[in-house]
């Protein structure tokens, strides 16, 4: 895959070079990255790009960005060929040696990176530019194959981390997986993850536990996606029962985000469904709650009105309306009221008997 | 150790019980937890408690807190006996079944927990109350011994995780270690950690890399402390060169924090010294910088004036004054300007030749 990207960079560079030799103005073409160039596709399950492109032609006005784009492409090719990588921040600092093509601030280099991503239809990780942030923690029935610095194959058994866990790297493209797990449980909070680990839930239920630690990073989403694609097993989301959990965490996991639509095909997990905690669970399980804050109510109403994902799914509209009527939010750890093992012995088993009833 | 804590709880409960049988008012005594009961001890290297105590006697006014303290002690004993644990949030939810001794908000249950901690002179983790947050990532020359849910001993080899890493659990008290590493490098950012991992720095330098991911959590600090104590090797901090890196990250790692002084003896790492990035490094290595913000300047001036740690160490005062004169801050990843491997091939080797010159 890396070689293919490397090849694409060479071709793009040759096209520019060829034009220059012919005394023509070189151009580069990339899709427009904005909500105006996006639709929600019910079937594929993520925000997709429409076909609108922007063309950048080398002129006096664009010369700096044009040069920066070419330099960034060259850096990417260097990294690919050397099997190296650079964080977005490092790429910005590297440009400090590019003379007049130097970036003043990181948002500039990020934009150029995003353009190249969209131009080649690949994700940043394939260009060997990796995010700073890490990609979640894993425990359970999963073997990850990776390699060490000398290229030796490593077998990482996620059942063997005891009270600790396997920390997902920030680039996951080249990992391989082996597992006979039945499902992946994607968990919002470290606390709930620890609880399930403590009771060896992954062993009892033959599953893979992933702690997202809040809104999942790109690496975490990509890891879950690749895992689910490769192993052909479903992903169930277990997050706090509040608008932040529903829209910022679950919806980002499932369909991606609006402002990075050219990436959603890689970074969403359309096969994810919503286990809980639902507003109905508050009633069914007599859970202790907290009142909705002003910001929660605003976010929920916004979602009903503007979020194409929510507008597409009636069950979500019903759930949100129930939440607004109750005026309550609920946390994953609220089950502790009924005993620390209640979530394992009662809640999750009851839920998993009816996965078809999960919110979409 | 757990049994000792369990024993202490029994004794405290018996004392209360005995008083009641004798128709006397039961009391509980705990050290006062505030800066007024703290001194900075240059030799031991952390904020220490002075001897001031507060006594809580059972009266009409204190009956609720008194009952909550006893219930919380009972919960702790239950957890210890069952080899279980509860997050602080779970403990709060459990109280929802304590009738009138129920906590309204989590800060109340946290306070009672802190009181019990101070009362018995143990840390919360020994009482089996664990924080929600996780404890950092590890790669390098370290074998961690843990056990699985069935009590089988697990050997976790931190050289075998490829591009991933070992994610430290949120309770580290019972881990055991084996290593012939020469030092521990505690790193602020995930980006810098990834860079050192990418080049197998731990292999080349025979060391242990720990990513703190910003201000180190209790579990992360405790892990580094236990590691350094057990292996008898030094800890070098490698963080961004700004007031946040110096005081929020490094100082917390080294001497602990002011408002949790009863814990600092467990959660500080007095053996840590400061590798970089120092203000002098900006000049020596011609690093790209950013101007100090208003908030940076305020924090630096505050530290010079009020921080007992800074007031104790002249080299830190000089470093801060140099930073203020330069008016610049610098990031760990700035070395990328000189090439991605510069930090490995030039900066760290040069620094490690003179560890005695590290800031204290």
XYZ file of C-alpha atoms in Angstrom:
720
model
C 0.000 0.000 0.000
C 2.864 2.337 0.871
C 4.475 1.693 -2.507
C 1.242 2.617 -4.248
C 1.221 5.962 -2.439
C 4.864 6.487 -3.267
C 3.994 5.775 -6.909
C 1.149 8.303 -6.825
C 3.499 10.961 -5.500
C 5.993 10.250 -8.276
C 3.258 10.495 -10.899
C 1.945 13.785 -9.540
C 5.472 15.187 -9.420
C 6.165 14.011 -12.984
C 2.992 15.687 -14.225
C 4.080 18.987 -12.672
C 7.599 18.547 -14.006
C 6.329 17.702 -17.505
C 4.169 20.808 -17.661
C 7.061 22.991 -16.633
C 9.322 21.499 -19.329
C 6.584 22.310 -21.856
C 6.431 25.881 -20.493
C 2.851 25.322 -19.337
C 1.421 26.243 -15.948
C 1.394 23.156 -13.696
C -1.811 22.356 -11.770
C -2.823 20.137 -8.881
C -6.386 18.961 -8.293
C -8.000 18.015 -4.984
C -11.608 17.531 -3.850
C -13.157 20.424 -1.938
C -13.115 19.628 1.755
C -16.292 21.105 3.261
C -19.823 20.165 4.275
C -21.047 21.642 0.992
C -19.301 18.767 -0.759
C -20.743 16.039 1.483
C -23.786 13.807 1.686
C -24.932 11.309 4.306
C -25.120 7.922 2.702
C -27.503 5.635 4.589
C -26.141 2.454 3.051
C -22.394 2.891 3.303
C -23.062 4.587 6.607
C -20.769 7.594 6.576
C -20.524 11.145 5.305
C -19.367 10.856 1.701
C -17.812 13.381 -0.629
C -19.627 14.672 -3.651
C -17.454 15.154 -6.723
C -16.521 18.822 -6.436
C -12.848 19.568 -6.986
C -10.640 22.569 -6.613
C -7.705 23.125 -8.905
C -4.549 24.906 -7.844
C -2.552 26.389 -10.681
C 0.969 27.683 -10.215
C 0.840 31.479 -10.383
C 2.565 34.348 -8.642
C -0.168 34.258 -5.982
C -0.058 30.517 -5.310
C 3.664 29.942 -5.629
C 4.329 29.562 -1.905
C 1.513 27.064 -1.242
C 2.412 25.260 -4.454
C 6.019 24.907 -3.327
C 4.935 23.847 0.168
C 2.665 21.180 -1.276
C 5.489 19.789 -3.389
C 7.918 19.877 -0.441
C 5.368 18.105 1.733
C 4.848 15.462 -0.955
C 8.611 14.991 -1.149
C 8.814 14.621 2.625
C 6.046 12.041 2.535
C 7.877 10.048 -0.138
C 11.097 10.220 1.891
C 9.286 8.894 4.951
C 7.615 6.093 3.001
C 10.885 5.008 1.394
C 12.708 5.041 4.734
C 9.855 3.285 6.570
C 9.858 6.277 8.885
C 7.061 8.570 10.049
C 6.646 12.131 11.265
C 4.087 13.568 13.634
C 2.134 16.535 12.278
C 4.089 18.723 14.670
C 7.424 17.351 13.491
C 6.476 17.936 9.854
C 5.811 21.549 10.750
C 9.233 21.846 12.411
C 10.979 20.154 9.474
C 9.671 22.946 7.241
C 11.736 25.412 9.266
C 14.594 24.303 7.018
C 12.679 24.867 3.770
C 13.769 28.486 3.372
C 10.939 30.592 2.018
C 8.612 27.577 1.864
C 8.741 27.427 5.691
C 5.368 27.267 7.457
C 4.732 30.047 9.968
C 2.183 28.118 12.045
C 1.158 24.469 12.256
C -2.404 24.995 10.949
C -0.824 25.917 7.601
C 1.133 22.680 7.359
C -1.902 20.707 8.529
C -3.983 22.220 5.723
C -1.425 21.302 3.089
C -1.298 17.787 4.551
C -5.098 17.545 4.355
C -4.999 18.712 0.737
C -2.477 16.036 -0.188
C -4.554 13.427 1.636
C -7.633 14.415 -0.349
C -5.679 14.767 -3.588
C -4.419 11.198 -3.468
C -7.500 9.770 -1.774
C -5.412 8.228 0.982
C -5.263 8.886 4.678
C -2.517 10.795 6.397
C -1.154 7.668 8.026
C -0.489 6.204 4.587
C 1.505 9.350 3.810
C 3.411 8.555 7.054
C 2.166 11.618 8.865
C 0.808 10.455 12.200
C -1.205 12.266 14.856
C 0.356 13.094 18.237
C -2.368 11.368 20.171
C -2.526 7.693 21.016
C -5.156 5.204 20.028
C -6.885 3.655 23.011
C -6.277 0.631 25.234
C -7.140 -2.983 24.518
C -7.719 -6.076 26.636
C -9.196 -9.406 25.626
C -9.293 -12.130 23.043
C -7.049 -10.621 20.445
C -3.613 -11.300 19.073
C -1.967 -8.381 17.277
C 0.916 -8.970 14.873
C 3.417 -6.151 14.604
C 7.150 -5.971 13.990
C 10.056 -4.670 16.018
C 12.653 -2.150 14.881
C 14.697 -4.904 13.210
C 11.709 -6.138 11.235
C 11.104 -9.253 13.329
C 7.476 -10.294 13.586
C 5.985 -9.778 17.054
C 2.959 -11.580 18.445
C 1.137 -9.487 21.031
C -1.422 -11.403 23.057
C -3.961 -9.029 24.606
C -5.084 -11.666 27.122
C -1.679 -11.440 28.808
C -1.596 -7.890 30.171
C -3.040 -8.557 33.622
C -4.304 -5.368 35.194
C -2.605 -3.356 32.436
C -3.468 -3.344 28.762
C -2.163 -3.042 25.222
C -1.802 0.557 24.167
C -2.692 1.000 20.489
C -0.013 2.820 18.460
C -0.877 6.008 16.615
C -0.442 4.341 13.254
C -2.297 1.056 12.872
C -2.278 0.506 9.101
C 0.183 -2.343 9.120
C -1.036 -4.310 12.117
C -2.511 -7.757 11.541
C -5.034 -9.492 13.755
C -6.040 -12.947 14.891
C -9.026 -13.649 17.113
C -12.068 -15.810 17.610
C -13.856 -13.151 19.638
C -17.575 -12.701 19.043
C -17.710 -8.930 19.327
C -15.828 -5.750 20.123
C -16.997 -3.617 23.036
C -15.945 0.018 22.591
C -16.058 1.702 25.993
C -16.058 5.418 26.744
C -14.457 5.692 30.171
C -11.298 4.229 31.637
C -13.307 3.494 34.806
C -15.821 1.233 33.058
C -13.002 -0.424 31.098
C -11.179 -1.183 34.361
C -14.342 -2.641 35.857
C -14.894 -5.053 32.946
C -11.217 -5.987 32.958
C -11.276 -6.591 36.697
C -14.006 -9.212 36.247
C -12.298 -10.754 33.192
C -15.361 -9.910 31.181
C -13.504 -10.542 27.905
C -12.774 -14.081 29.009
C -16.325 -14.846 30.108
C -17.929 -13.365 26.995
C -15.183 -14.097 24.472
C -14.819 -10.526 23.319
C -12.377 -7.657 22.851
C -12.549 -4.625 25.174
C -11.378 -1.267 23.883
C -11.148 1.818 26.053
C -11.656 4.898 23.879
C -10.867 7.358 26.684
C -13.492 9.903 25.621
C -13.952 10.904 21.982
C -12.015 8.257 20.038
C -8.900 9.491 18.242
C -8.389 8.775 14.551
C -6.006 5.948 15.428
C -8.557 4.423 17.803
C -11.360 4.609 15.240
C -9.145 3.212 12.518
C -8.026 0.392 14.835
C -11.611 -0.568 15.654
C -12.591 -0.328 11.994
C -9.732 -2.500 10.765
C -10.363 -4.975 13.577
C -14.045 -5.264 12.747
C -13.410 -5.498 8.991
C -10.714 -8.134 9.376
C -12.389 -10.291 11.979
C -15.908 -9.749 10.595
C -17.386 -9.186 14.048
C -19.730 -6.452 15.268
C -18.813 -3.420 17.359
C -20.998 -2.418 20.305
C -20.602 0.997 21.863
C -20.952 1.373 25.642
C -20.817 5.030 26.623
C -22.314 7.481 29.094
C -25.989 8.269 28.519
C -25.715 11.944 27.663
C -25.577 14.066 24.502
C -21.795 14.114 24.623
C -21.713 10.305 24.681
C -24.347 10.001 21.951
C -23.103 12.575 19.464
C -19.503 13.433 20.199
C -18.398 9.921 21.011
C -20.745 7.393 19.404
C -21.643 9.312 16.266
C -17.997 10.201 15.585
C -17.084 6.549 16.037
C -19.828 5.359 13.704
C -20.085 7.864 10.860
C -17.103 10.139 11.337
C -17.103 13.894 11.615
C -18.430 16.566 9.263
C -15.264 18.558 8.804
C -13.073 15.650 7.753
C -15.421 14.007 5.282
C -12.659 12.996 2.890
C -11.395 10.703 5.650
C -14.575 9.183 6.957
C -14.388 6.207 4.657
C -11.300 5.157 6.613
C -12.043 6.460 10.054
C -15.653 5.560 10.668
C -17.012 2.288 11.978
C -20.360 1.887 10.185
C -20.796 -1.584 11.684
C -21.005 -0.095 15.214
C -24.330 -0.167 17.067
C -25.305 1.392 20.363
C -25.565 -0.922 23.365
C -26.059 1.764 26.001
C -26.494 3.537 28.297
C -29.828 4.594 26.703
C -32.389 6.945 28.230
C -34.712 3.908 28.519
C -32.078 2.151 30.669
C -32.524 4.866 33.296
C -36.094 3.667 33.776
C -35.546 -0.065 33.254
C -32.598 -0.295 35.643
C -33.632 2.405 38.134
C -30.309 4.171 37.715
C -29.118 7.182 39.693
C -28.934 10.163 37.328
C -27.929 13.794 37.071
C -30.083 16.568 35.666
C -29.384 17.656 32.091
C -27.341 20.832 31.914
C -28.217 23.763 29.677
C -25.444 22.706 27.290
C -26.809 19.136 27.133
C -30.260 20.368 26.172
C -28.851 22.676 23.537
C -26.718 19.919 22.040
C -29.652 17.483 21.967
C -31.974 19.970 20.278
C -29.265 20.878 17.781
C -28.827 17.216 16.919
C -32.554 16.723 16.345
C -32.620 19.687 14.053
C -29.330 19.622 12.176
C -27.467 16.328 12.479
C -28.002 14.323 9.262
C -27.259 11.128 11.159
C -29.978 11.746 13.750
C -32.414 12.965 11.105
C -31.855 9.704 9.254
C -32.579 7.441 12.257
C -35.989 7.560 13.919
C -34.961 5.420 16.947
C -32.364 8.055 17.817
C -34.940 10.825 17.594
C -37.159 8.877 19.999
C -34.279 8.232 22.386
C -33.304 11.901 22.430
C -36.870 13.008 23.005
C -37.167 10.565 25.919
C -33.951 11.953 27.378
C -35.257 15.508 27.057
C -38.548 14.509 28.699
C -36.772 12.802 31.591
C -34.468 15.791 31.897
C -31.774 13.381 33.083
C -28.402 12.043 31.996
C -26.757 8.876 33.256
C -23.222 7.518 33.517
C -21.747 4.115 32.722
C -20.674 3.665 36.312
C -24.176 4.292 37.708
C -24.817 0.527 37.718
C -22.516 0.325 40.760
C -25.511 1.348 42.826
C -26.773 -2.227 42.455
C -23.373 -3.725 43.276
C -20.029 -3.591 41.523
C -20.658 -6.734 39.469
C -24.198 -5.809 38.397
C -23.034 -4.441 35.058
C -21.423 -7.828 34.290
C -23.986 -10.176 35.775
C -27.197 -8.360 34.833
C -26.989 -5.392 32.502
C -24.646 -6.534 29.737
C -26.065 -10.093 29.496
C -29.624 -8.757 29.232
C -28.578 -6.283 26.556
C -26.558 -8.792 24.546
C -29.557 -11.110 24.250
C -31.154 -8.502 21.990
C -28.463 -6.925 19.902
C -30.981 -6.301 17.127
C -32.717 -3.862 19.472
C -29.603 -1.730 19.819
C -29.924 1.853 18.658
C -28.513 2.195 15.129
C 0.221 -4.768 52.807
C -3.517 -5.109 52.128
C -3.940 -7.191 55.250
C -2.255 -4.503 57.310
C -4.750 -1.945 56.011
C -7.628 -4.329 56.678
C -6.274 -4.732 60.219
C -6.111 -0.967 60.718
C -9.735 -0.642 59.662
C -10.784 -3.344 62.127
C -8.895 -1.618 64.952
C -10.419 1.768 64.180
C -13.889 0.221 64.050
C -13.300 -1.632 67.317
C -12.222 1.594 69.016
C -15.442 3.286 67.919
C -17.483 0.266 68.945
C -15.758 0.058 72.347
C -16.473 3.705 73.114
C -20.117 3.266 72.251
C -20.425 0.233 74.534
C -18.948 2.340 77.329
C -21.489 5.093 76.537
C -18.683 7.454 75.537
C -18.548 9.629 72.432
C -16.460 7.890 69.739
C -13.791 9.925 67.944
C -11.678 9.610 64.816
C -8.415 11.467 64.272
C -6.827 12.487 60.969
C -4.039 14.908 60.013
C -5.159 18.280 58.685
C -4.834 18.287 54.914
C -3.796 21.786 53.872
C -0.747 23.847 52.968
C -0.735 25.205 56.513
C 0.242 21.725 57.666
C 3.036 21.265 55.130
C 6.727 21.993 54.767
C 9.162 21.537 51.882
C 11.858 19.142 52.945
C 15.010 19.583 50.896
C 16.465 16.204 51.848
C 13.520 13.842 51.397
C 12.546 15.992 48.445
C 8.804 16.359 48.803
C 6.172 18.424 50.594
C 5.804 16.819 54.038
C 3.062 17.047 56.621
C 3.584 18.752 59.932
C 1.947 17.055 62.878
C -1.361 18.914 63.106
C -4.417 16.692 63.521
C -8.140 17.217 63.461
C -10.429 15.141 65.624
C -13.967 14.242 64.606
C -16.256 13.373 67.535
C -19.652 11.794 67.046
C -22.272 14.452 67.789
C -25.655 15.409 66.361
C -23.868 17.733 63.931
C -21.290 15.214 62.702
C -23.444 12.091 62.651
C -23.848 11.949 58.881
C -20.152 12.383 58.030
C -19.287 10.020 60.883
C -21.613 7.352 59.460
C -20.311 7.952 55.928
C -16.737 7.555 57.100
C -17.572 4.246 58.783
C -19.505 3.013 55.732
C -16.608 3.982 53.477
C -14.174 2.149 55.769
C -16.434 -0.906 55.635
C -16.556 -0.713 51.842
C -12.780 -0.501 51.718
C -12.452 -3.584 53.924
C -14.927 -5.465 51.739
C -12.913 -4.588 48.634
C -9.630 -5.591 50.248
C -11.032 -8.926 51.441
C -12.537 -9.709 48.016
C -9.393 -8.566 46.150
C -11.684 -6.164 44.324
C -11.465 -2.423 43.689
C -13.813 0.477 43.078
C -13.226 3.653 41.123
C -13.897 6.864 43.045
C -16.971 7.336 40.882
C -18.234 3.822 41.614
C -17.763 4.341 45.351
C -19.954 7.411 45.069
C -22.660 5.423 43.247
C -22.470 2.562 45.754
C -23.407 5.054 48.478
C -26.740 5.575 46.703
C -27.804 2.424 48.582
C -26.669 3.681 51.999
C -29.995 5.310 52.855
C -29.433 8.552 54.723
C -25.666 8.121 54.562
C -25.872 8.535 50.779
C -23.530 11.107 49.231
C -25.245 13.832 47.223
C -22.225 14.670 45.047
C -18.927 12.954 44.362
C -16.731 15.674 45.940
C -18.274 14.633 49.286
C -17.289 10.998 48.910
C -13.852 12.018 47.653
C -13.322 14.107 50.776
C -14.253 11.240 53.070
C -11.915 8.993 51.094
C -9.091 11.515 51.490
C -9.771 11.671 55.229
C -9.538 7.908 55.568
C -6.355 7.902 53.520
C -4.788 10.471 55.828
C -6.205 8.799 58.961
C -4.515 5.492 58.196
C -1.466 7.002 56.517
C -1.983 4.890 53.421
C -2.784 5.811 49.863
C -6.184 5.407 48.280
C -4.995 2.563 46.096
C -4.180 0.541 49.233
C -7.761 1.115 50.353
C -8.720 -0.282 46.898
C -10.174 2.978 45.668
C -8.606 3.681 42.295
C -8.674 6.765 40.085
C -10.565 6.728 36.772
C -7.566 7.818 34.800
C -4.895 5.583 33.365
C -1.233 5.615 34.109
C 0.912 6.238 31.052
C 2.518 4.086 28.356
C 5.747 2.141 28.577
C 8.231 0.764 26.053
C 11.699 -0.589 26.634
C 13.921 -2.748 28.771
C 11.433 -3.743 31.407
C 9.606 -6.877 32.439
C 6.506 -6.332 34.554
C 5.079 -9.153 36.650
C 1.331 -9.075 37.174
C -1.344 -11.728 37.557
C -4.425 -12.613 35.559
C -7.971 -12.963 36.906
C -7.274 -16.539 38.004
C -4.206 -15.529 39.958
C -1.689 -16.893 37.449
C 1.551 -14.963 37.275
C 1.995 -13.005 34.036
C 5.294 -11.850 32.596
C 4.895 -8.708 30.509
C 7.915 -7.903 28.366
C 7.885 -4.254 27.331
C 10.405 -4.870 24.546
C 7.835 -6.932 22.647
C 5.099 -4.465 21.762
C 6.376 -3.181 18.422
C 4.799 0.123 17.507
C 2.369 -0.226 20.430
C 3.191 -0.146 24.109
C 2.275 -1.340 27.602
C -0.490 0.694 29.133
C 0.053 1.064 32.892
C -2.970 0.074 35.005
C -4.544 2.576 37.356
C -3.411 0.607 40.370
C 0.259 -0.338 40.363
C 0.874 -1.316 43.992
C 1.233 -5.020 43.376
C 3.283 -5.017 40.205
C 6.815 -6.399 40.328
C 9.660 -5.445 38.051
C 12.759 -6.890 36.465
C 15.181 -4.905 34.359
C 18.811 -4.108 33.737
C 18.017 -0.704 32.254
C 20.325 2.161 33.142
C 17.703 4.859 33.456
C 14.057 5.824 33.033
C 13.155 8.555 30.559
C 9.846 10.211 31.492
C 8.488 11.946 28.392
C 5.783 14.606 28.230
C 4.246 14.151 24.786
C 3.010 11.095 22.917
C 4.691 12.523 19.813
C 8.181 12.535 21.347
C 7.557 9.072 22.853
C 6.614 7.735 19.396
C 9.746 9.263 17.911
C 12.055 7.577 20.454
C 10.177 4.300 20.051
C 10.411 4.506 16.269
C 14.204 4.609 16.500
C 14.336 1.864 19.160
C 15.978 4.326 21.477
C 15.360 2.078 24.483
C 17.339 -0.690 22.799
C 20.268 1.518 21.839
C 20.507 3.194 25.241
C 19.312 0.334 27.431
C 16.569 2.330 29.098
C 12.844 2.471 29.837
C 10.655 5.003 28.019
C 7.516 6.258 29.735
C 5.000 8.517 28.047
C 3.284 10.651 30.687
C 0.802 12.208 28.254
C 0.853 15.652 29.860
C 0.689 16.089 33.640
C 1.378 12.613 35.026
C -1.547 10.945 36.789
C -1.163 9.508 40.292
C -0.836 6.019 38.826
C 1.850 7.173 36.414
C 3.848 8.936 39.142
C 3.502 5.958 41.468
C 4.587 3.596 38.696
C 7.713 5.644 37.958
C 8.455 5.949 41.676
C 8.119 2.232 42.373
C 10.138 1.434 39.259
C 12.950 3.769 40.256
C 12.930 2.565 43.893
C 12.926 -1.097 42.936
C 15.461 -0.970 40.140
C 17.584 1.705 41.818
C 17.998 3.661 38.589
C 17.607 7.395 37.955
C 14.652 9.125 36.313
C 15.255 11.824 33.691
C 12.414 14.104 32.650
C 12.161 15.184 29.010
C 9.369 17.736 28.589
C 8.491 20.854 26.633
C 10.517 23.923 27.559
C 7.747 26.110 28.937
C 6.354 26.980 32.377
C 3.688 24.288 32.030
C 6.335 21.658 31.372
C 8.570 22.939 34.183
C 6.028 23.420 36.958
C 2.857 21.524 36.122
C 4.557 18.456 34.722
C 8.097 18.183 36.059
C 7.551 19.660 39.513
C 4.442 17.537 40.083
C 6.393 14.462 39.026
C 9.303 15.269 41.301
C 7.890 16.712 44.525
C 4.126 16.205 44.219
C 1.440 18.813 44.533
C 0.609 21.220 47.339
C -2.984 20.231 47.913
C -2.360 16.515 48.357
C 0.603 16.691 50.680
C -0.431 13.661 52.726
C 0.161 11.614 49.562
C 3.372 13.061 48.227
C 5.528 10.557 50.023
C 3.997 7.919 47.744
C 3.342 9.865 44.588
C 6.460 11.936 44.096
C 9.659 10.900 42.372
C 12.391 12.751 44.287
C 15.085 10.931 42.293
C 13.929 12.643 39.072
C 16.164 15.249 37.443
C 15.507 17.508 34.486
C 17.147 16.579 31.187
C 15.403 19.158 29.024
C 14.271 21.062 27.073
C 15.934 23.905 29.027
C 15.944 27.576 28.043
C 19.696 27.225 27.461
C 18.985 24.465 24.891
C 17.185 27.038 22.733
C 20.488 28.849 22.316
C 22.800 25.837 22.232
C 20.762 23.926 19.643
C 19.370 26.890 17.665
C 15.837 25.627 18.140
C 12.711 27.131 16.579
C 10.620 28.676 19.359
C 7.331 30.389 20.109
C 6.956 33.624 22.056
C 5.926 33.298 25.703
C 2.234 33.990 26.230
C 0.895 36.279 28.934
C -0.110 33.212 30.975
C 3.404 31.715 30.651
C 4.992 34.878 31.987
C 2.527 35.054 34.873
C 3.117 31.418 35.786
C 6.903 31.843 35.660
C 6.851 34.947 37.848
C 4.501 33.241 40.286
C 6.866 30.293 40.548
C 9.855 32.551 41.270
C 7.923 34.280 44.005
C 5.807 31.574 45.630
C 6.837 28.039 44.699
C 8.861 26.555 47.589
C 10.512 24.140 45.173
C 11.782 26.906 42.904
C 12.783 29.066 45.862
C 14.853 26.150 47.139
C 16.764 25.599 43.869
C 18.941 28.381 42.479
C 19.571 26.657 39.106
C 15.818 26.722 38.476
C 15.643 30.419 39.281
C 18.408 31.048 36.765
C 16.705 28.915 34.110
C 13.405 30.721 34.577
C 15.057 34.120 34.395
C 16.816 33.112 31.188
C 13.480 31.983 29.748
C 11.885 35.296 30.690
C 14.772 37.215 29.134
C 14.568 35.213 25.915
C 10.803 35.643 25.949
C 10.579 32.262 24.220
C 9.265 28.771 24.880
C 10.299 25.607 23.035
C 8.806 22.187 22.349
C 10.270 18.694 22.513
C 9.610 18.170 18.827
C 11.497 21.324 17.773
C 14.632 19.220 17.244
C 12.966 17.899 14.067
C 14.182 21.066 12.360
C 17.650 19.476 12.271
C 16.290 16.142 11.035
C 14.002 13.556 12.571
C 16.833 11.557 14.138
C 18.695 14.570 15.562
C 17.128 14.156 18.996
C 18.495 10.581 19.135
C 21.845 11.051 17.466
C 22.833 14.453 18.870
C 20.721 15.952 21.602
C 20.107 13.078 24.003
C 23.659 11.646 23.778
C 25.165 15.075 24.467
C 22.857 15.583 27.426
C 23.397 12.129 28.891
C 27.159 12.667 29.018
C 26.552 15.224 31.737
C 23.680 14.047 33.883
C 25.196 15.851 36.855
C 24.487 19.111 35.027
C 20.750 18.390 34.827
C 18.501 20.885 36.553
C 17.500 19.560 40.000
